[in-house]
Coordinates of C-alpha atoms in Angstrom, one line a residue:
M1 CA 84.0 75.5 130.8
D2 CA 87.3 76.2 129.1
K3 CA 89.2 73.5 127.2
S4 CA 92.7 72.4 128.0
P5 CA 95.4 74.1 126.0
D6 CA 96.2 70.8 124.3
A7 CA 92.6 70.1 123.3
F8 CA 91.5 70.2 119.7
R9 CA 89.3 73.1 118.6
T10 CA 86.4 73.2 116.2
I11 CA 86.4 75.7 113.3
S12 CA 83.8 77.9 115.1
E13 CA 86.0 78.1 118.2
V14 CA 89.1 79.0 116.2
A15 CA 87.2 81.5 114.1
D16 CA 85.9 83.2 117.3
D17 CA 89.4 83.1 118.8
L18 CA 90.9 84.8 115.8
D19 CA 87.9 87.1 115.1
L20 CA 87.6 85.8 111.6
P21 CA 84.7 84.2 109.7
Q22 CA 84.8 80.5 109.2
H23 CA 85.0 80.7 105.4
V24 CA 88.3 82.6 105.7
L25 CA 89.8 79.6 107.6
R26 CA 88.5 77.3 104.9
F27 CA 90.0 79.6 102.2
W28 CA 93.3 79.7 104.0
E29 CA 93.4 75.9 103.9
T30 CA 93.4 76.1 100.1
R31 CA 96.2 78.7 100.1
F32 CA 98.4 77.3 102.8
P33 CA 99.1 73.6 102.6
Q34 CA 100.7 73.7 106.1
I35 CA 97.2 74.1 107.6
K36 CA 95.9 70.6 108.0
P37 CA 93.1 70.2 110.5
M38 CA 91.9 66.7 111.3
K39 CA 88.6 66.0 109.6
R40 CA 86.1 63.6 111.1
G41 CA 83.0 62.1 109.5
G42 CA 80.9 64.6 107.7
G43 CA 83.9 66.8 107.1
R44 CA 83.9 68.4 110.6
R45 CA 87.3 70.1 111.2
Y46 CA 89.3 69.8 114.4
Y47 CA 92.3 72.0 114.8
R48 CA 95.4 70.9 116.8
P49 CA 97.0 73.5 119.1
E50 CA 99.9 73.9 116.6
D51 CA 97.4 74.5 113.8
V52 CA 95.8 77.3 115.9
D53 CA 99.3 78.8 116.5
L54 CA 100.1 78.8 112.8
L55 CA 96.7 80.4 112.0
K56 CA 97.4 83.1 114.6
G57 CA 100.8 83.7 112.9
I58 CA 99.2 83.9 109.5
R59 CA 96.5 86.2 110.7
H60 CA 99.0 88.5 112.4
L61 CA 101.2 88.8 109.3
L62 CA 98.2 89.3 106.9
Y63 CA 96.2 91.8 109.0
D64 CA 98.6 93.4 111.4
H65 CA 101.7 93.6 109.2
G66 CA 100.1 94.0 105.8
Y67 CA 101.7 90.9 104.1
T68 CA 100.0 89.4 101.1
I69 CA 99.1 85.8 100.9
K70 CA 102.0 85.2 98.6
G71 CA 104.3 86.9 101.0
V72 CA 103.2 84.7 103.9
Q73 CA 103.5 81.7 101.7
K74 CA 107.1 82.7 100.9
L75 CA 107.8 83.2 104.7
L76 CA 106.4 79.8 105.5
K77 CA 108.4 78.2 102.7
M78 CA 111.7 79.9 103.7
N79 CA 111.4 79.7 107.5
G80 CA 108.7 77.1 108.4
N81 CA 105.6 76.9 110.5
K82 CA 107.4 77.4 113.8
F83 CA 108.8 80.7 112.6
V84 CA 105.3 82.1 111.7
A85 CA 103.7 80.7 114.9
A86 CA 106.5 82.3 117.0
I87 CA 105.8 85.7 115.4
A88 CA 102.2 85.7 116.5
S89 CA 103.2 84.6 120.1
G90 CA 105.8 87.3 120.3
D91 CA 108.5 84.8 121.0
L92 CA 111.5 86.8 119.7
A93 CA 114.1 84.3 120.9
T94 CA 112.5 81.6 118.8
V95 CA 112.1 83.9 115.8
E96 CA 115.8 84.9 115.9
A97 CA 117.0 81.3 116.4
L98 CA 114.9 80.0 113.5
A99 CA 115.9 82.9 111.2
A100 CA 119.6 82.4 112.1
A101 CA 119.3 78.7 111.4
N102 CA 117.9 79.5 107.9
I103 CA 120.7 82.0 107.2
E104 CA 123.4 79.5 108.1
E105 CA 122.1 76.8 105.8
P106 CA 123.7 77.0 102.4
A107 CA 121.2 78.3 99.8
Q108 CA 120.4 76.0 96.9
P109 CA 120.5 77.9 93.6
K110 CA 117.0 78.1 92.1
L111 CA 116.0 79.0 88.6
G112 CA 113.3 81.6 88.8
N113 CA 110.6 82.4 86.4
P114 CA 112.4 84.6 83.8
D115 CA 109.4 86.8 83.3
E116 CA 109.1 87.5 87.1
D117 CA 112.1 89.9 87.2
Q118 CA 111.2 91.5 83.9
I119 CA 108.1 93.3 85.1
V120 CA 108.6 97.1 84.8
G121 CA 108.7 98.8 88.2
R122 CA 109.0 95.7 90.2
A123 CA 111.5 96.1 93.1
K124 CA 113.9 93.3 93.7
A125 CA 114.5 92.4 97.4
P126 CA 118.1 92.7 98.7
A127 CA 119.9 89.4 98.9
S128 CA 120.1 89.8 102.7
R129 CA 116.4 90.5 103.2
R130 CA 115.6 90.2 106.9
F131 CA 112.3 89.9 108.7
F132 CA 111.7 93.2 110.5
S133 CA 115.0 93.9 112.3
F134 CA 115.7 90.3 113.3
V135 CA 119.0 88.7 112.4
G136 CA 121.0 90.7 110.0
G137 CA 122.8 89.4 107.0
N138 CA 126.4 88.3 107.2
D139 CA 127.6 90.8 104.6
E140 CA 130.1 93.3 105.9
A141 CA 128.9 96.6 104.6
P142 CA 131.3 99.5 105.4
E143 CA 130.1 102.4 107.4
I144 CA 129.0 105.2 105.2
S145 CA 129.5 108.9 106.2
V146 CA 126.9 111.4 105.1
G147 CA 127.8 114.9 106.1
K148 CA 128.5 115.0 109.9
T149 CA 126.7 111.7 110.6
S150 CA 127.6 108.1 109.7
V151 CA 125.3 105.3 108.7
G152 CA 126.2 101.9 110.1
K153 CA 125.5 98.6 108.4
E154 CA 122.4 98.0 110.6
D155 CA 120.9 101.3 109.7
R156 CA 121.9 100.8 106.1
A157 CA 120.1 97.5 106.0
L158 CA 117.0 99.0 107.5
L159 CA 117.1 101.8 104.9
Q160 CA 117.5 99.3 102.1
E161 CA 114.4 97.4 103.4
A162 CA 112.4 100.6 103.6
L163 CA 113.4 101.5 100.1
Y164 CA 112.3 98.0 98.9
D165 CA 109.0 98.4 100.7
L166 CA 108.4 101.8 99.1
L167 CA 109.2 100.6 95.6
E168 CA 106.9 97.7 96.1
C169 CA 104.1 100.1 97.2
K170 CA 104.8 102.3 94.2
R171 CA 104.5 99.2 91.9
L172 CA 101.2 98.2 93.5
L173 CA 99.8 101.7 93.2
D174 CA 100.9 101.9 89.5
Q175 CA 99.0 98.7 88.8
V176 CA 95.8 100.1 90.3
R177 CA 96.0 103.2 88.2

């Protein structure tokens, strides 16, 4: 007998649904404060449907898109739970709407860790970093001509993102060596 879509799920049901071991879900609870299953007597966990959607989004970003835990934490902090859950469900309209809402909000200046940007070989993300190709920045970059072809602002932004990703990969490889 299948449960209703609104029913709470046990950790074993969620683990089976996500094809993950239960200890991974418990570990994620320590890394993502947004995951808050209801706990009954004896510590038994019950996941709400929105918890399951968030876990699906986190799993999708970590395993399918290669994000790190820190990267997913940053996405959650910047865009919220609904954004990550919408990514896993493939709801592009919601992803675009939530990303656009975050771009329109004025950014509060934050003081970062001064050592963070001083690491040799660390690539810095462009100011208008976008998630995949959803919702571009509002900066009006001129069209650039290269030989007989021209590169528009959309393609330029994608190339900048690819460059950032490659530099980050190089940094990670250099750390391993």
